[in-house]
Coordinates of C-alpha atoms in Angstrom, one line a residue:
S289 CA 30.0 -68.8 79.3
S290 CA 28.7 -68.2 75.8
S291 CA 30.1 -70.3 73.0
S292 CA 28.8 -69.0 69.8
S293 CA 29.0 -70.6 66.4
S294 CA 28.2 -69.3 63.1
S295 CA 25.2 -71.2 61.8
E296 CA 21.9 -70.0 60.4
S297 CA 20.0 -72.8 62.1
S298 CA 20.2 -74.7 65.3
S299 CA 21.8 -77.8 64.0
S300 CA 23.3 -80.6 66.0
S301 CA 26.8 -79.5 65.0
E302 CA 26.5 -76.4 67.1
S303 CA 27.8 -76.6 70.7
I304 CA 25.3 -77.2 73.4
N305 CA 25.8 -75.3 76.7
K306 CA 25.1 -77.2 79.9
L307 CA 23.7 -74.6 82.2
T308 CA 21.5 -74.0 85.2
I309 CA 18.1 -72.3 84.9
R310 CA 19.5 -69.2 86.5
E311 CA 22.3 -69.1 83.9
I312 CA 19.8 -69.6 81.1
K313 CA 17.7 -66.7 82.5
E314 CA 20.7 -64.4 82.7
I315 CA 21.5 -65.1 79.0
G316 CA 17.8 -64.8 78.1
E317 CA 17.8 -61.3 79.7
T318 CA 20.3 -60.2 77.0
F319 CA 17.7 -61.1 74.3
I320 CA 15.0 -58.8 75.6
G321 CA 14.4 -56.1 73.0
K322 CA 14.9 -58.5 70.1
E323 CA 11.3 -59.8 70.1
N324 CA 9.1 -59.6 67.1
N325 CA 5.9 -57.5 67.0
V326 CA 4.0 -60.2 69.0
G327 CA 6.6 -60.5 71.7
V328 CA 8.4 -63.6 70.5
Y329 CA 12.1 -64.3 70.0
E330 CA 13.9 -67.5 69.5
S331 CA 17.7 -67.5 69.7
N332 CA 20.2 -70.0 68.2
Y333 CA 21.7 -70.4 71.7
Q334 CA 21.5 -74.1 72.5
V335 CA 21.3 -75.4 76.0
E336 CA 21.1 -78.8 77.7
I337 CA 19.8 -79.2 81.3
D338 CA 18.3 -81.9 83.5
L339 CA 14.9 -80.8 84.8
T340 CA 12.1 -82.2 86.9
L341 CA 8.6 -82.1 85.4
L342 CA 6.1 -80.1 87.5
A343 CA 3.1 -79.4 85.2
C344 CA 1.9 -79.5 81.6
L345 CA 0.2 -76.3 80.4
D346 CA -1.5 -75.4 77.2
A347 CA -0.6 -71.8 76.4
I348 CA -3.8 -71.4 74.3
T349 CA -2.2 -68.8 72.1
S350 CA -2.9 -68.0 68.5
K351 CA -0.2 -65.4 68.2
T352 CA 1.3 -65.4 64.7
G353 CA 5.0 -66.2 64.9
Y354 CA 4.8 -67.9 68.3
G355 CA 5.0 -71.5 66.9
D356 CA 4.2 -74.4 69.3
R357 CA 1.8 -73.4 72.0
Y358 CA 2.4 -76.1 74.6
K359 CA 4.3 -75.3 77.7
I360 CA 5.9 -77.5 80.3
L361 CA 6.8 -76.1 83.8
M362 CA 10.0 -77.6 85.0
T363 CA 12.6 -77.1 87.8
D364 CA 16.2 -77.8 88.5
G365 CA 15.5 -77.5 92.2
N366 CA 16.8 -73.9 92.5
D367 CA 14.6 -72.1 90.0
Y368 CA 11.9 -72.9 87.4
I369 CA 11.4 -72.3 83.7
Y370 CA 8.8 -73.0 81.0
I371 CA 9.6 -75.3 78.2
K372 CA 7.8 -74.5 74.9
T373 CA 7.4 -77.6 72.8
N374 CA 5.3 -79.3 70.1
N375 CA 2.1 -81.3 70.7
E376 CA 4.0 -84.7 70.4
N377 CA 6.4 -83.9 73.3
Y378 CA 3.5 -82.3 75.3
Q379 CA 1.4 -85.4 75.0
Y380 CA 4.3 -87.6 75.9
L381 CA 5.1 -85.6 79.1
K382 CA 1.5 -85.2 80.0
K383 CA 1.1 -89.0 80.3
Y384 CA 3.9 -89.0 83.0
V385 CA 3.3 -85.7 84.8
Q386 CA 2.1 -87.4 88.0
N387 CA 5.5 -89.2 88.2
R388 CA 7.4 -85.9 88.4
G389 CA 10.4 -87.5 86.7
L390 CA 13.8 -86.1 85.8
Y391 CA 14.4 -85.4 82.1
K392 CA 17.3 -84.3 79.9
I393 CA 16.1 -81.2 78.0
K394 CA 17.9 -79.9 74.9
G395 CA 16.7 -76.7 73.2
N396 CA 17.2 -73.0 72.4
I397 CA 16.7 -70.0 74.7
S398 CA 13.6 -68.1 73.7
L399 CA 11.3 -65.3 74.8
Y400 CA 7.5 -65.0 75.0
N401 CA 6.1 -61.7 76.4
K402 CA 9.5 -61.1 78.0
E403 CA 9.3 -64.5 79.8
I404 CA 12.5 -66.5 79.2
E405 CA 11.8 -70.1 78.2
I406 CA 13.5 -73.0 76.3
T407 CA 12.1 -74.0 73.0
V408 CA 12.4 -77.8 72.7
N409 CA 11.9 -79.8 69.5
D410 CA 13.6 -83.1 70.4
K411 CA 11.8 -85.5 72.7
P412 CA 12.9 -85.0 76.3
Q413 CA 15.0 -88.0 77.5
Y414 CA 13.6 -89.6 80.7
L415 CA 16.5 -90.2 83.1
N416 CA 14.6 -92.9 85.2
I417 CA 14.5 -90.8 88.3
D418 CA 11.4 -89.6 90.2
N419 CA 12.8 -86.5 91.7
L420 CA 10.0 -84.4 93.3
G421 CA 10.8 -85.4 96.9
L422 CA 14.3 -83.8 96.5
I423 CA 13.0 -80.4 95.4
N424 CA 12.7 -77.6 98.0
F425 CA 10.0 -75.3 96.6
D426 CA 11.2 -72.6 99.1
N427 CA 14.2 -72.1 96.7
F428 CA 12.0 -70.5 94.0
S429 CA 8.6 -69.6 95.5
S430 CA 7.6 -66.8 97.7
L431 CA 4.9 -66.7 100.4
L432 CA 2.2 -64.2 99.4
T433 CA -1.2 -63.1 100.8
L434 CA -4.2 -63.5 98.6
E435 CA -4.2 -59.7 98.1
E436 CA -0.6 -59.9 96.9
V437 CA -1.5 -62.7 94.5
Y438 CA -4.2 -60.4 93.0
E439 CA -1.6 -57.6 92.7
E440 CA 0.7 -60.0 90.8
I441 CA -2.1 -61.2 88.6
N442 CA -2.9 -57.6 87.6
K443 CA 0.8 -57.1 86.5
L444 CA 0.8 -60.0 84.1
T445 CA 1.0 -59.5 80.3
L446 CA -1.7 -61.5 78.6
N447 CA -1.5 -63.3 75.3
T448 CA -4.2 -63.0 72.7
K449 CA -6.4 -65.6 74.5
G450 CA -6.1 -63.9 77.8
V451 CA -3.6 -66.3 79.3
A452 CA -0.4 -65.4 81.1
F453 CA 2.3 -67.3 83.0
S454 CA 3.5 -66.1 86.3
K455 CA 5.9 -66.9 89.1
I456 CA 5.4 -69.8 91.6
V457 CA 3.9 -68.6 94.8
K458 CA 2.7 -70.1 98.1
I459 CA -0.4 -68.9 100.0
H460 CA -2.0 -69.8 103.3
S461 CA -5.7 -70.3 102.7
K462 CA -8.4 -73.0 102.5
C463 CA -9.7 -74.6 99.4
L464 CA -13.4 -73.6 99.6
A465 CA -14.7 -75.4 96.5
K466 CA -13.6 -77.1 93.3
D467 CA -15.4 -77.9 90.0
I468 CA -16.3 -81.4 89.0
N469 CA -13.2 -82.0 87.0
N470 CA -10.8 -80.5 89.7
T471 CA -9.6 -78.1 87.1
N472 CA -10.6 -75.0 89.0
L473 CA -10.0 -74.6 92.8
F474 CA -11.4 -71.7 94.8
F475 CA -9.4 -70.5 97.8
G476 CA -10.3 -68.1 100.6
N477 CA -8.5 -66.7 103.7
G478 CA -11.6 -65.6 105.7
D479 CA -11.6 -62.1 104.1

């Protein structure tokens, strides 16, 4: 499924592969081991995919060689992936994150701390579809206890600012408190 072309940069003349997230992750796995000394690798393998916007996250990294620090969490309904992008695209999507719209994404498969992502430079194209109601989160999330969530957190690889990105999980618990800005929520399960 790989169509390679000989070019030193990711120009528009290269072929773009229309893939699913799972296919992108399979290809990304083949790049593990090619990362630089700070865990970053960006391939010339171009992909195009239609994805639903889930969240806008600031990676808060200062790793030399990482490039743009902004991440967008997106899904194709069967899996999820982080999109690494510039501030302009991040600010554009952040304005519309509550709409959970569908976007055409074009970029290159890349790695950060062994996490497969897509590096996007061009502005995502809004496809005028609000898609969240059609997504079954059971396809790509697992039900964990709070103890299992802590175990998963302890396995994460942190960046230089102490930030890591994990898998999507579901938990059964109560929201016990939140801060004034609703940026931090505190959950409990009785234990």
